[in-house]
Amino acid sequence: MVGVPVLGLLGILEAGRSIPAPLSIGGDWALQSDPTANCANPPGSLQRQLVWSVSQSGNDAVITLHDGYATTLKATIDGAIFTAKSSGATVVATIAGKTDARTMEGKVTLGGCAPVAFHAVRKALRNRSE
């Protein structure tokens, strides 16, 4: 009677073995963007270095911009492609590097301006025991 559920569990574990975990991108990121010459009134966050925080659960994430307004974007991770959207912003980026040296490169569109290229580096992860 116990053997059937155990065999079922082993079958599920074996089937899930080939499913890769999504790339980990949670934490604070420092972004550097190209000048916003194509934008008549660029948001202040694109005129200087921007920091955002990513909260991740599986393939889904939420970005919170440190822009003085706590702007949030809902995001998804599909392999190494990161996509985020809100009513006034869009981010599309490629994730690269190992967990402790993760980077993103892509384009961000804020406030109706033309897309701006950016490079982001995840800040050092804090020790969870702190």
PDB file of C-alpha atoms in Angstrom:
ATOM      1  CA  MET A   1       0.000   0.000   0.000  1.00  0.00           C
ATOM      2  CA  VAL A   2       2.887   2.396   0.709  1.00  0.00           C
ATOM      3  CA  GLY A   3       4.806   1.246  -2.361  1.00  0.00           C
ATOM      4  CA  VAL A   4       2.426   2.751  -4.937  1.00  0.00           C
ATOM      5  CA  PRO A   5       2.633   6.361  -3.619  1.00  0.00           C
ATOM      6  CA  VAL A   6       6.419   6.061  -3.266  1.00  0.00           C
ATOM      7  CA  LEU A   7       6.729   4.821  -6.863  1.00  0.00           C
ATOM      8  CA  GLY A   8       4.494   7.707  -7.984  1.00  0.00           C
ATOM      9  CA  LEU A   9       6.694  10.211  -6.154  1.00  0.00           C
ATOM     10  CA  LEU A  10       9.850   8.728  -7.671  1.00  0.00           C
ATOM     11  CA  GLY A  11       8.248   8.969 -11.125  1.00  0.00           C
ATOM     12  CA  ILE A  12       7.409  12.646 -10.602  1.00  0.00           C
ATOM     13  CA  LEU A  13      10.930  13.415  -9.389  1.00  0.00           C
ATOM     14  CA  GLU A  14      12.444  11.628 -12.383  1.00  0.00           C
ATOM     15  CA  ALA A  15      10.168  13.502 -14.821  1.00  0.00           C
ATOM     16  CA  GLY A  16      11.096  16.853 -13.218  1.00  0.00           C
ATOM     17  CA  ARG A  17      14.819  16.197 -13.379  1.00  0.00           C
ATOM     18  CA  SER A  18      15.032  17.656 -16.885  1.00  0.00           C
ATOM     19  CA  ILE A  19      13.207  20.893 -15.980  1.00  0.00           C
ATOM     20  CA  PRO A  20      15.790  23.660 -15.468  1.00  0.00           C
ATOM     21  CA  ALA A  21      15.372  26.227 -12.720  1.00  0.00           C
ATOM     22  CA  PRO A  22      14.956  29.837 -13.894  1.00  0.00           C
ATOM     23  CA  LEU A  23      18.016  32.085 -13.687  1.00  0.00           C
ATOM     24  CA  SER A  24      18.268  33.818 -10.326  1.00  0.00           C
ATOM     25  CA  ILE A  25      18.073  37.610 -10.674  1.00  0.00           C
ATOM     26  CA  GLY A  26      16.741  38.679  -7.271  1.00  0.00           C
ATOM     27  CA  GLY A  27      18.460  41.550  -5.483  1.00  0.00           C
ATOM     28  CA  ASP A  28      19.611  45.090  -6.186  1.00  0.00           C
ATOM     29  CA  TRP A  29      20.972  46.052  -9.596  1.00  0.00           C
ATOM     30  CA  ALA A  30      22.995  49.102 -10.687  1.00  0.00           C
ATOM     31  CA  LEU A  31      22.120  50.264 -14.211  1.00  0.00           C
ATOM     32  CA  GLN A  32      24.118  52.488 -16.486  1.00  0.00           C
ATOM     33  CA  SER A  33      22.320  53.864 -19.519  1.00  0.00           C
ATOM     34  CA  ASP A  34      23.286  55.650 -22.680  1.00  0.00           C
ATOM     35  CA  PRO A  35      22.565  59.386 -22.809  1.00  0.00           C
ATOM     36  CA  THR A  36      18.910  60.148 -23.485  1.00  0.00           C
ATOM     37  CA  ALA A  37      19.490  62.523 -26.399  1.00  0.00           C
ATOM     38  CA  ASN A  38      16.425  61.154 -28.228  1.00  0.00           C
ATOM     39  CA  CYS A  39      14.092  62.181 -25.433  1.00  0.00           C
ATOM     40  CA  ALA A  40      12.870  65.754 -25.114  1.00  0.00           C
ATOM     41  CA  ASN A  41      12.045  65.358 -21.417  1.00  0.00           C
ATOM     42  CA  PRO A  42      13.843  62.265 -20.081  1.00  0.00           C
ATOM     43  CA  PRO A  43      12.794  60.924 -16.713  1.00  0.00           C
ATOM     44  CA  GLY A  44      15.323  61.861 -14.045  1.00  0.00           C
ATOM     45  CA  SER A  45      16.127  58.199 -13.524  1.00  0.00           C
ATOM     46  CA  LEU A  46      17.570  57.999 -17.047  1.00  0.00           C
ATOM     47  CA  GLN A  47      19.777  61.055 -16.543  1.00  0.00           C
ATOM     48  CA  ARG A  48      21.889  59.349 -13.888  1.00  0.00           C
ATOM     49  CA  GLN A  49      22.724  55.879 -12.698  1.00  0.00           C
ATOM     50  CA  LEU A  50      19.560  54.023 -11.776  1.00  0.00           C
ATOM     51  CA  VAL A  51      19.179  51.301  -9.159  1.00  0.00           C
ATOM     52  CA  TRP A  52      16.365  48.797  -9.129  1.00  0.00           C
ATOM     53  CA  SER A  53      15.438  45.919  -6.844  1.00  0.00           C
ATOM     54  CA  VAL A  54      14.159  42.611  -8.176  1.00  0.00           C
ATOM     55  CA  SER A  55      11.944  40.286  -6.143  1.00  0.00           C
ATOM     56  CA  GLN A  56      11.715  36.919  -7.863  1.00  0.00           C
ATOM     57  CA  SER A  57       9.526  33.845  -7.499  1.00  0.00           C
ATOM     58  CA  GLY A  58      10.217  31.219 -10.137  1.00  0.00           C
ATOM     59  CA  ASN A  59       9.830  32.711 -13.619  1.00  0.00           C
ATOM     60  CA  ASP A  60       7.961  35.759 -12.312  1.00  0.00           C
ATOM     61  CA  ALA A  61       9.504  38.883 -10.818  1.00  0.00           C
ATOM     62  CA  VAL A  62       8.670  42.410  -9.734  1.00  0.00           C
ATOM     63  CA  ILE A  63      11.085  45.288 -10.345  1.00  0.00           C
ATOM     64  CA  THR A  64      10.970  48.282  -8.029  1.00  0.00           C
ATOM     65  CA  LEU A  65      12.798  51.311  -9.408  1.00  0.00           C
ATOM     66  CA  HIS A  66      14.644  53.511  -6.918  1.00  0.00           C
ATOM     67  CA  ASP A  67      13.381  56.566  -8.793  1.00  0.00           C
ATOM     68  CA  GLY A  68      11.722  58.460  -5.948  1.00  0.00           C
ATOM     69  CA  TYR A  69       8.308  57.111  -6.974  1.00  0.00           C
ATOM     70  CA  ALA A  70       8.874  53.383  -6.223  1.00  0.00           C
ATOM     71  CA  THR A  71       7.748  52.571  -9.760  1.00  0.00           C
ATOM     72  CA  THR A  72       7.076  48.842 -10.154  1.00  0.00           C
ATOM     73  CA  LEU A  73       7.097  46.632 -13.224  1.00  0.00           C
ATOM     74  CA  LYS A  74       5.857  43.049 -13.523  1.00  0.00           C
ATOM     75  CA  ALA A  75       8.492  40.852 -15.122  1.00  0.00           C
ATOM     76  CA  THR A  76       9.010  37.379 -16.530  1.00  0.00           C
ATOM     77  CA  ILE A  77      12.123  35.315 -17.126  1.00  0.00           C
ATOM     78  CA  ASP A  78      12.146  32.991 -20.134  1.00  0.00           C
ATOM     79  CA  GLY A  79      15.525  31.277 -20.328  1.00  0.00           C
ATOM     80  CA  ALA A  80      18.017  34.160 -20.494  1.00  0.00           C
ATOM     81  CA  ILE A  81      15.429  36.723 -21.677  1.00  0.00           C
ATOM     82  CA  PHE A  82      14.061  39.176 -19.118  1.00  0.00           C
ATOM     83  CA  THR A  83      10.925  41.178 -19.979  1.00  0.00           C
ATOM     84  CA  ALA A  84       9.201  43.710 -17.716  1.00  0.00           C
ATOM     85  CA  LYS A  85       6.226  46.018 -18.276  1.00  0.00           C
ATOM     86  CA  SER A  86       4.104  48.587 -16.515  1.00  0.00           C
ATOM     87  CA  SER A  87       1.745  51.259 -17.775  1.00  0.00           C
ATOM     88  CA  GLY A  88       4.637  53.665 -18.490  1.00  0.00           C
ATOM     89  CA  ALA A  89       7.725  51.492 -18.843  1.00  0.00           C
ATOM     90  CA  THR A  90       9.102  48.503 -20.713  1.00  0.00           C
ATOM     91  CA  VAL A  91      12.348  46.587 -20.201  1.00  0.00           C
ATOM     92  CA  VAL A  92      13.753  43.850 -22.433  1.00  0.00           C
ATOM     93  CA  ALA A  93      17.145  42.400 -21.538  1.00  0.00           C
ATOM     94  CA  THR A  94      19.411  39.402 -21.860  1.00  0.00           C
ATOM     95  CA  ILE A  95      20.712  37.863 -18.627  1.00  0.00           C
ATOM     96  CA  ALA A  96      24.328  36.678 -18.599  1.00  0.00           C
ATOM     97  CA  GLY A  97      26.956  35.441 -16.175  1.00  0.00           C
ATOM     98  CA  LYS A  98      27.015  33.128 -13.204  1.00  0.00           C
ATOM     99  CA  THR A  99      24.896  33.718 -10.104  1.00  0.00           C
ATOM    100  CA  ASP A 100      27.578  35.696  -8.248  1.00  0.00           C
ATOM    101  CA  ALA A 101      28.507  37.793 -11.310  1.00  0.00           C
ATOM    102  CA  ARG A 102      25.190  38.229 -13.093  1.00  0.00           C
ATOM    103  CA  THR A 103      24.662  41.039 -15.636  1.00  0.00           C
ATOM    104  CA  MET A 104      21.876  42.260 -17.925  1.00  0.00           C
ATOM    105  CA  GLU A 105      22.049  44.126 -21.213  1.00  0.00           C
ATOM    106  CA  GLY A 106      19.029  45.495 -22.965  1.00  0.00           C
ATOM    107  CA  LYS A 107      16.756  48.427 -23.592  1.00  0.00           C
ATOM    108  CA  VAL A 108      14.467  50.353 -21.286  1.00  0.00           C
ATOM    109  CA  THR A 109      11.651  52.657 -22.351  1.00  0.00           C
ATOM    110  CA  LEU A 110      10.291  55.099 -19.761  1.00  0.00           C
ATOM    111  CA  GLY A 111       7.798  57.919 -20.015  1.00  0.00           C
ATOM    112  CA  GLY A 112       7.203  57.661 -23.761  1.00  0.00           C
ATOM    113  CA  CYS A 113      10.869  58.239 -24.642  1.00  0.00           C
ATOM    114  CA  ALA A 114      12.696  56.240 -27.281  1.00  0.00           C
ATOM    115  CA  PRO A 115      14.266  52.994 -26.015  1.00  0.00           C
ATOM    116  CA  VAL A 116      17.573  53.539 -24.203  1.00  0.00           C
ATOM    117  CA  ALA A 117      20.291  50.879 -24.054  1.00  0.00           C
ATOM    118  CA  PHE A 118      21.496  49.887 -20.594  1.00  0.00           C
ATOM    119  CA  HIS A 119      23.979  47.607 -18.876  1.00  0.00           C
ATOM    120  CA  ALA A 120      23.139  46.349 -15.379  1.00  0.00           C
ATOM    121  CA  VAL A 121      25.267  44.621 -12.771  1.00  0.00           C
ATOM    122  CA  ARG A 122      23.776  42.858  -9.776  1.00  0.00           C
ATOM    123  CA  LYS A 123      25.154  44.218  -6.548  1.00  0.00           C
ATOM    124  CA  ALA A 124      26.855  41.746  -4.222  1.00  0.00           C
ATOM    125  CA  LEU A 125      24.356  39.423  -2.603  1.00  0.00           C
ATOM    126  CA  ARG A 126      24.232  39.738   1.158  1.00  0.00           C
ATOM    127  CA  ASN A 127      24.918  36.691   3.273  1.00  0.00           C
ATOM    128  CA  ARG A 128      21.506  35.336   4.271  1.00  0.00           C
ATOM    129  CA  SER A 129      22.734  34.626   7.811  1.00  0.00           C
ATOM    130  CA  GLU A 130      23.240  38.359   8.498  1.00  0.00           C
TER     131      GLU A 130
END
